[in-house]
Coordinates of C-alpha atoms in Angstrom, one line a residue:
Chain U
X15 CA 99.1 -31.1 164.1
X16 CA 97.5 -34.3 162.8
X17 CA 96.8 -33.7 159.3
X18 CA 94.0 -34.5 157.6
X19 CA 93.2 -35.6 154.1
X20 CA 89.3 -35.0 152.6
X21 CA 88.2 -35.5 148.9
X22 CA 87.8 -32.3 146.8
X23 CA 84.3 -32.6 146.0
X24 CA 81.4 -34.5 146.7
X25 CA 78.0 -35.0 144.8
X26 CA 75.1 -35.6 147.0
X27 CA 70.5 -35.4 146.0
X28 CA 68.5 -34.0 148.1
X29 CA 66.7 -35.9 150.3
X30 CA 69.6 -38.3 150.1
X31 CA 72.5 -39.1 153.7
X32 CA 75.7 -37.4 152.8
X33 CA 78.8 -39.2 154.1
X34 CA 82.6 -37.1 154.1
X35 CA 84.8 -38.7 154.6
X36 CA 88.0 -37.6 156.6
X37 CA 91.2 -39.6 157.2
X38 CA 93.8 -38.6 160.3
X39 CA 96.1 -41.2 160.7
X40 CA 98.0 -39.4 162.2
X41 CA 95.6 -38.6 165.2
X42 CA 96.8 -38.4 168.9
X43 CA 94.9 -40.1 172.0
X44 CA 94.3 -37.0 173.2
X45 CA 92.8 -35.0 169.5
X46 CA 89.9 -34.3 168.8
X47 CA 88.2 -34.2 165.6
X48 CA 86.3 -31.2 164.9
X49 CA 83.8 -30.3 161.6
X50 CA 83.1 -26.8 160.2
X51 CA 81.1 -26.0 157.6
X52 CA 81.6 -22.6 154.7
X53 CA 78.3 -21.3 152.6
X54 CA 79.1 -19.3 150.7
X55 CA 79.8 -15.7 151.9
X56 CA 79.1 -16.5 155.1
X57 CA 81.5 -17.2 157.5
X58 CA 82.6 -20.8 159.3
X59 CA 80.0 -22.8 160.7
X60 CA 80.6 -25.0 164.1
X61 CA 78.8 -28.7 163.4
X62 CA 80.3 -31.6 165.3
X63 CA 82.8 -32.4 166.8
X64 CA 84.5 -35.8 168.9
X65 CA 87.4 -38.1 170.1
X66 CA 86.0 -41.5 170.9
X67 CA 83.1 -42.7 170.5
X68 CA 80.5 -41.4 167.9
X69 CA 78.4 -38.3 168.2
X70 CA 75.3 -37.4 167.3
X71 CA 73.1 -33.5 167.7
X72 CA 70.2 -31.9 165.8
X73 CA 72.2 -31.8 162.3
X74 CA 74.5 -34.4 161.9
X75 CA 76.6 -37.4 163.0
X76 CA 80.6 -38.2 163.4
X77 CA 81.1 -41.7 163.0
X78 CA 85.1 -41.8 164.1
X79 CA 86.5 -45.3 163.7
X80 CA 87.8 -47.8 165.6
X81 CA 91.5 -47.5 165.9
X82 CA 91.0 -43.3 165.2
X83 CA 92.4 -42.9 162.0
X84 CA 89.1 -42.3 160.0
X85 CA 85.8 -40.1 160.8
X86 CA 82.7 -39.7 158.5
X87 CA 80.2 -36.9 158.4
X88 CA 76.9 -37.7 157.6
X89 CA 74.3 -35.6 157.1
X90 CA 71.2 -37.7 157.5
X91 CA 68.8 -35.7 155.0
X92 CA 70.5 -33.3 152.6
X93 CA 69.8 -30.5 151.8
X94 CA 70.2 -27.3 148.8
X95 CA 70.9 -25.3 151.8
X96 CA 73.8 -27.8 152.5
X97 CA 76.2 -27.9 149.5
X98 CA 78.7 -26.0 151.6
X99 CA 82.4 -26.8 151.8
X100 CA 83.3 -28.6 154.5
X101 CA 86.3 -28.9 156.9
X102 CA 87.5 -31.6 158.8
X103 CA 89.8 -30.5 161.6
X104 CA 91.7 -32.3 163.6
X105 CA 92.6 -30.7 167.0
X106 CA 94.7 -31.2 170.6
X107 CA 95.7 -29.6 173.7
X108 CA 99.2 -28.3 171.9
X109 CA 96.8 -25.6 169.4
X110 CA 95.6 -23.7 171.6
X111 CA 92.6 -22.6 170.3
X112 CA 94.2 -22.0 166.6
X113 CA 91.6 -24.0 164.0
X114 CA 93.8 -25.7 161.3
X115 CA 91.9 -25.5 158.3
X116 CA 92.4 -27.5 155.3
X117 CA 91.0 -27.5 151.5
X118 CA 87.8 -28.8 152.8
X119 CA 85.4 -31.4 150.8
X120 CA 83.0 -29.6 148.4
X121 CA 79.4 -30.6 149.1
X122 CA 77.2 -30.3 146.2
X123 CA 73.7 -30.5 146.9
X124 CA 71.7 -31.2 143.8
X125 CA 68.2 -31.2 142.9
Chain R
X189 CA 70.5 -13.7 169.4
X190 CA 72.8 -12.1 167.6
X191 CA 76.8 -13.8 168.1
X192 CA 79.7 -12.6 166.7
X193 CA 79.2 -9.2 164.7
X194 CA 81.6 -7.8 162.9
X195 CA 81.7 -4.5 161.2
X196 CA 82.0 -2.8 158.5
X197 CA 81.0 -5.7 156.1
X198 CA 82.0 -4.3 153.4
X199 CA 85.6 -1.5 152.8
X200 CA 88.4 0.0 150.5
X201 CA 91.4 1.2 151.3
X202 CA 94.1 2.5 149.8
X203 CA 97.7 1.2 150.5
X204 CA 99.5 2.9 153.0
X205 CA 95.5 4.3 154.9
X206 CA 95.1 2.9 158.3
X207 CA 92.0 1.0 159.2
X208 CA 89.9 -0.9 162.4
X209 CA 88.3 -4.2 161.7
X210 CA 85.1 -4.3 164.4
X211 CA 84.1 -7.6 166.0
X212 CA 82.0 -7.9 169.3
X213 CA 80.5 -11.3 170.7
X214 CA 77.3 -11.6 173.1
X215 CA 77.6 -15.4 174.3
X216 CA 80.1 -14.0 177.4
X217 CA 82.7 -16.4 175.9
X218 CA 86.1 -15.3 177.0
X219 CA 88.4 -16.3 173.8
X220 CA 88.3 -14.5 170.8
X221 CA 90.5 -14.6 167.1
X222 CA 91.0 -12.7 164.3
X223 CA 91.5 -15.1 160.6
X224 CA 91.8 -13.5 157.1
X225 CA 90.4 -15.9 154.1
X226 CA 92.2 -15.8 150.9
X227 CA 90.3 -17.2 147.5
X228 CA 90.8 -20.7 147.3
X229 CA 92.3 -20.8 150.8
X230 CA 91.2 -22.2 154.5
X231 CA 91.5 -20.0 157.6
X232 CA 94.3 -18.9 158.5
X233 CA 95.3 -17.5 162.2
X234 CA 96.1 -14.0 162.8
X235 CA 96.0 -13.4 166.7
X236 CA 93.7 -14.5 169.2
X237 CA 93.1 -13.5 172.9
X238 CA 92.6 -16.7 175.3
X239 CA 91.1 -14.3 177.2
X240 CA 90.2 -10.7 178.6
X241 CA 93.1 -8.7 178.7
X242 CA 95.7 -11.5 176.8
X243 CA 96.9 -11.8 173.2
X244 CA 99.2 -13.7 171.8
X245 CA 100.4 -14.1 167.7
X246 CA 99.2 -16.4 165.2
X247 CA 100.0 -17.7 161.7
X248 CA 99.9 -14.3 159.7
X249 CA 100.4 -11.5 162.8
X250 CA 102.8 -9.1 160.7
X251 CA 101.0 -6.1 159.5
X252 CA 98.8 -6.2 162.3
X253 CA 97.5 -5.1 165.6
X254 CA 94.7 -6.0 168.8
X255 CA 93.5 -5.5 171.2
X256 CA 91.1 -6.8 173.6
X257 CA 89.0 -3.9 174.5
X258 CA 87.0 -5.7 177.0
X259 CA 85.1 -10.0 177.4
X260 CA 83.0 -8.4 174.5
X261 CA 85.6 -6.7 171.9
X262 CA 88.5 -7.5 170.2
X263 CA 89.5 -5.4 167.4
X264 CA 92.3 -6.1 164.8
X265 CA 93.6 -3.1 162.8
X266 CA 95.9 -2.1 160.2
X267 CA 98.2 0.8 160.5
X268 CA 99.6 0.6 156.9
X269 CA 97.3 -1.4 154.9
X270 CA 99.0 -3.0 151.4
X271 CA 97.3 -4.8 148.3
X272 CA 99.1 -8.5 150.4
X273 CA 96.2 -7.3 153.2
X274 CA 93.2 -7.4 150.4
X275 CA 91.7 -10.5 152.4
X276 CA 87.9 -11.8 153.9
X277 CA 88.3 -11.8 157.7
X278 CA 86.4 -13.6 159.9
X279 CA 86.1 -12.9 163.4
X280 CA 85.1 -16.0 166.0
X281 CA 84.7 -16.7 170.3
X282 CA 84.9 -19.5 172.4
X283 CA 84.7 -20.4 176.1
X284 CA 88.3 -20.7 176.2
X285 CA 90.9 -22.0 174.4
X286 CA 90.4 -25.7 174.4
X287 CA 88.1 -28.0 173.4
X288 CA 84.8 -25.4 172.6
X289 CA 83.3 -24.7 169.7
X290 CA 84.3 -21.8 168.0
X291 CA 81.9 -19.2 166.8
X292 CA 82.1 -16.6 163.6
X293 CA 81.1 -13.6 162.3
X294 CA 80.1 -13.3 158.7
X295 CA 83.6 -11.8 158.0
X296 CA 84.3 -8.4 156.9
X297 CA 85.7 -8.4 153.3
X298 CA 88.9 -5.6 152.7
X299 CA 90.4 -4.9 149.4
X300 CA 93.6 -2.6 149.6
X301 CA 94.0 -0.8 146.2

């Protein structure tokens, strides 16, 4: 399984874009990058995933470098409700559905 | 639009007591999962069910049993609770065990004295 490295914590001003980086230098060609977040006392929430191309949905954008060794999750206009722990997960067919959560990045959105 | 529903939300047990945690999903998903989360740690997979009628062990299955009652419901049982099983338990579901997002419930907070 590819290992991911994320900063332990980050701050972001409300209304500004939050850019959360993730390194996954050992990712294999058929492994996807997934992002989840966990708001205090709630279950994890799926945000977005991608393989090679950049992806965008109503919550966020995912930018994956051309060599696929790193990615960035972008929350375009962070709000206080985006304060959470963000998990970057690499997931391939060998995982058989098993999400492996690391320590994640604690994002604090400040007024 | 309930998604994944877990019951109970909170429970306190004494060592040696038994307990079943219930999980139900209304998204017609084939696959379901049970995770535990301990303070300061990420989630760890206990058991999962790829489809109705099948179950498989995850990372930390010892001390637990599961039952996939039907397509909607997946229960987790502690036969003889131990303090080390004090944790927050999350149930999740997905369309299948492939490249499909998992959707989580809000958890059961279990304390064992």
